[in-house]
PDB file of C-alpha atoms in Angstrom:
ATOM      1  CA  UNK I   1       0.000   0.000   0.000  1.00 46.00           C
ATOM      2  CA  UNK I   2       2.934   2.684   0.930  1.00 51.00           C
ATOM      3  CA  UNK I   3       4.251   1.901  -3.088  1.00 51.00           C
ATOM      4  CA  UNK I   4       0.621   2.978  -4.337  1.00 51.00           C
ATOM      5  CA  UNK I   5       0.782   6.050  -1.798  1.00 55.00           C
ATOM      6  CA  UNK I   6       4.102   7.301  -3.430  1.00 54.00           C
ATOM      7  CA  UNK I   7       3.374   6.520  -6.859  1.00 54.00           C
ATOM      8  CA  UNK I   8       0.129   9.613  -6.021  1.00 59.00           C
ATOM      9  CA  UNK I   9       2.515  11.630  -4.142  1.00 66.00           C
ATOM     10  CA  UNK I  10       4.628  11.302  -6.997  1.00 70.00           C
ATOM     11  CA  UNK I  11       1.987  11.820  -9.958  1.00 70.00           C
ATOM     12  CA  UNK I  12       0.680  14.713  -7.815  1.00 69.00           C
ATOM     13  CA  UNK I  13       3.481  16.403  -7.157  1.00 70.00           C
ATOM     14  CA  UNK I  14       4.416  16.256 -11.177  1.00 72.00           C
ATOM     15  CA  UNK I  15       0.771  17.517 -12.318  1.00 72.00           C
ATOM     16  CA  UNK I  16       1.204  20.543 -10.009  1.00 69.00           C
ATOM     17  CA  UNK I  17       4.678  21.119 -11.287  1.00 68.00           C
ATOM     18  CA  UNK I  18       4.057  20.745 -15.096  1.00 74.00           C
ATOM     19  CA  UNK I  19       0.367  22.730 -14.719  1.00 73.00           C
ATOM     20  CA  UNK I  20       0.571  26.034 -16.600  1.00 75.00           C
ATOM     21  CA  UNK I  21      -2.114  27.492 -14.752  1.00 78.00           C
ATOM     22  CA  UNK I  22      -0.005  27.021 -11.656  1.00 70.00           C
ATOM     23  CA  UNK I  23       3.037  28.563 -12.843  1.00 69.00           C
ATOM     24  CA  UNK I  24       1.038  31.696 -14.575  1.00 75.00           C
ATOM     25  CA  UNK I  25      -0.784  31.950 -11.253  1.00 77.00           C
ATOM     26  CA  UNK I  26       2.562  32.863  -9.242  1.00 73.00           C
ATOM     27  CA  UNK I  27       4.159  34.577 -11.976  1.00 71.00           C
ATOM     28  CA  UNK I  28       1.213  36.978 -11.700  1.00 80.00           C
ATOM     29  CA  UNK I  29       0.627  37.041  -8.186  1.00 80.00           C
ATOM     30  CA  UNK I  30       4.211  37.107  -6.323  1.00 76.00           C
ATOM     31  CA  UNK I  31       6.561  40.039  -7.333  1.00 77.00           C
ATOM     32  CA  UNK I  32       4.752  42.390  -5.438  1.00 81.00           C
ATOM     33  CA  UNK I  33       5.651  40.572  -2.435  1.00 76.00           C
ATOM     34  CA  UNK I  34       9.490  40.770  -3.812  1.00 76.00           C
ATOM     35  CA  UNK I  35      11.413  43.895  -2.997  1.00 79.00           C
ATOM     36  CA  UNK I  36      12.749  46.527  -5.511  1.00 83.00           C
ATOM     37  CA  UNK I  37      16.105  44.387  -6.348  1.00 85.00           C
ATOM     38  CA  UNK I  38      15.221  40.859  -4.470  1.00 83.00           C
ATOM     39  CA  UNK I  39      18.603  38.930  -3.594  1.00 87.00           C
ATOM     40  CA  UNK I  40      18.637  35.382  -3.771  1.00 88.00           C
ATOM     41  CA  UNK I  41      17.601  34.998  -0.157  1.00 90.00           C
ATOM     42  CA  UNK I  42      14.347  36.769  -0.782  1.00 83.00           C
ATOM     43  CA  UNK I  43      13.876  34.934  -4.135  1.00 81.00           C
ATOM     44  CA  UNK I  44      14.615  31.199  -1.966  1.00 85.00           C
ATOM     45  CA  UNK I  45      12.174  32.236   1.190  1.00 85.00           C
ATOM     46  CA  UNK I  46       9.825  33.617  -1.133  1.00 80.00           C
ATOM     47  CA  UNK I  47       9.182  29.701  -2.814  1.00 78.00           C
ATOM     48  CA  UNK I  48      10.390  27.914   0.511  1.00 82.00           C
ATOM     49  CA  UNK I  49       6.607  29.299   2.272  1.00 80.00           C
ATOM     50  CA  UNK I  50       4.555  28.995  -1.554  1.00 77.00           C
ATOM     51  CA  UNK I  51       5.963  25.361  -1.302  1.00 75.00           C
ATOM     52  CA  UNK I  52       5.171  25.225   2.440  1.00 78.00           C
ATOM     53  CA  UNK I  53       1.821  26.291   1.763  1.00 77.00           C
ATOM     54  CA  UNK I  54       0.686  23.518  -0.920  1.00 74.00           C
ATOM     55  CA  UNK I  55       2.268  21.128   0.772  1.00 74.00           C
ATOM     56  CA  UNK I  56       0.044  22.074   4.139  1.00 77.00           C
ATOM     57  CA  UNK I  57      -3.049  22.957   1.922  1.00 77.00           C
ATOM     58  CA  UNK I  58      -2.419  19.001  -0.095  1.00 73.00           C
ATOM     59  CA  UNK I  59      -2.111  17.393   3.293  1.00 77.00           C
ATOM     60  CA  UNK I  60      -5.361  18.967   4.679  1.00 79.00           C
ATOM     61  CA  UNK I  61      -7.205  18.513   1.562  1.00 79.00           C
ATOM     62  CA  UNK I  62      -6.373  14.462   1.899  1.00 78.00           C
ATOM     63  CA  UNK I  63      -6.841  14.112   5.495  1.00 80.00           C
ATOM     64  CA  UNK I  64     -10.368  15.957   4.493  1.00 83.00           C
ATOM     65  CA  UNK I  65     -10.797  13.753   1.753  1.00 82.00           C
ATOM     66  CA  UNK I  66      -9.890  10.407   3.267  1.00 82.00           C
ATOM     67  CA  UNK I  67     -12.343  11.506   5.977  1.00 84.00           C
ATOM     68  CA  UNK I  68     -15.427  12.091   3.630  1.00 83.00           C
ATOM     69  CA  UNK I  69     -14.025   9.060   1.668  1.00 83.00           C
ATOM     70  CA  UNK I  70     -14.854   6.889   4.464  1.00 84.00           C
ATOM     71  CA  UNK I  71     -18.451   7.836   5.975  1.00 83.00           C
ATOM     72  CA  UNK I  72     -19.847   8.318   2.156  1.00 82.00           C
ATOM     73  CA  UNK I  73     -18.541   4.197   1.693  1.00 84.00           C
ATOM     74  CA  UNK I  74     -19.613   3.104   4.770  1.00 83.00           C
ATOM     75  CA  UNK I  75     -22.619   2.518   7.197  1.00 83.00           C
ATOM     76  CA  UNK I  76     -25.528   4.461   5.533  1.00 83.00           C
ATOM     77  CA  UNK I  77     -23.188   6.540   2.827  1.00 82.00           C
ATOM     78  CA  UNK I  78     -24.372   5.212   0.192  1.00 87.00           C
ATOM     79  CA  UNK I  79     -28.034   5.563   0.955  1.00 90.00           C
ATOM     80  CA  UNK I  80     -27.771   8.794   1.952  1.00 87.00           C
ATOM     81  CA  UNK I  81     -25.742   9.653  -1.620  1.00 88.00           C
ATOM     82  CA  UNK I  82     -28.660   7.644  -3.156  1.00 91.00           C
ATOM     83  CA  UNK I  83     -31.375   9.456  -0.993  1.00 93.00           C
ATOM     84  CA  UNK I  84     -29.935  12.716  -2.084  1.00 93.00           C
ATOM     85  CA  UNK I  85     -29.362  12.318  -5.771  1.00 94.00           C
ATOM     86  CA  UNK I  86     -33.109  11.024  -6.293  1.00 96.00           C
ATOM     87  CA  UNK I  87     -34.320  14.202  -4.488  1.00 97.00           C
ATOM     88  CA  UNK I  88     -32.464  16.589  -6.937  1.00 96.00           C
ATOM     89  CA  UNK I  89     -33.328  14.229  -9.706  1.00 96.00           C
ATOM     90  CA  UNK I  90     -37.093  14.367  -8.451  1.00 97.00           C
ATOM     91  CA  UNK I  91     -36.814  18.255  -8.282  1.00 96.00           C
ATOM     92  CA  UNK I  92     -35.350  18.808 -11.310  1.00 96.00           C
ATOM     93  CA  UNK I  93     -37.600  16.562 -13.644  1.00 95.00           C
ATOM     94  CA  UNK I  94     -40.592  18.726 -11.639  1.00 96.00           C
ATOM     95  CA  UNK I  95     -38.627  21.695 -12.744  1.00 94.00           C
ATOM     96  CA  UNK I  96     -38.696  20.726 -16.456  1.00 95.00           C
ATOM     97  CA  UNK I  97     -42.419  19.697 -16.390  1.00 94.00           C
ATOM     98  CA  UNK I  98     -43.464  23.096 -14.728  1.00 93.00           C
ATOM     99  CA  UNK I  99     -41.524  25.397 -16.872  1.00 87.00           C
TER     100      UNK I  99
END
């Protein structure tokens, strides 16, 4: 199981790295954090906390996932999931006879 764990840790990591959207994203948003002439330092603390900050918001966004992972596949998930997508089916057919 740890070699399946890695090999999405892995693929994840990549995707976020290769994703143009990710890269235009900082290029837009970060120099006004840099000063007039940033050194090196600034330039290396400046990706050390972006990198800190995926990495924290990734970890919370699997622990969160994991979590609703779980309940959805267990107990009464799946009823519930079923319960809840013949409602909104229910409502919207209504929705498309009334208008």
């Amino acid at each position: 199981m740890s070699g399946f764990i890695g090999n999405i840790d892995i693929t994840g990591v990549i995707s976020s790295l290769t994703n143009p959207k990710t890269g235009l994203f900082f290029l837009a948003l970060l120099p006004p954090f840099l000063p007039q002439s940033p050194s090196p330092i600034d330039h290396t603390l400046l990706v050390a906390t972006v990198a800190g900050c995926i990495l924290l918001y990734g970890a919370l966004l699997s622990a969160v996932a994991d979590r609703v992972g779980r309940s959805l596949t267990a107990g009464s998930g799946p009823i519930v999931i079923d319960a809840v997508a013949g409602v909104v089916l229910i409502v919207l057919g209504i929705t498309v006879v009334l208008i």
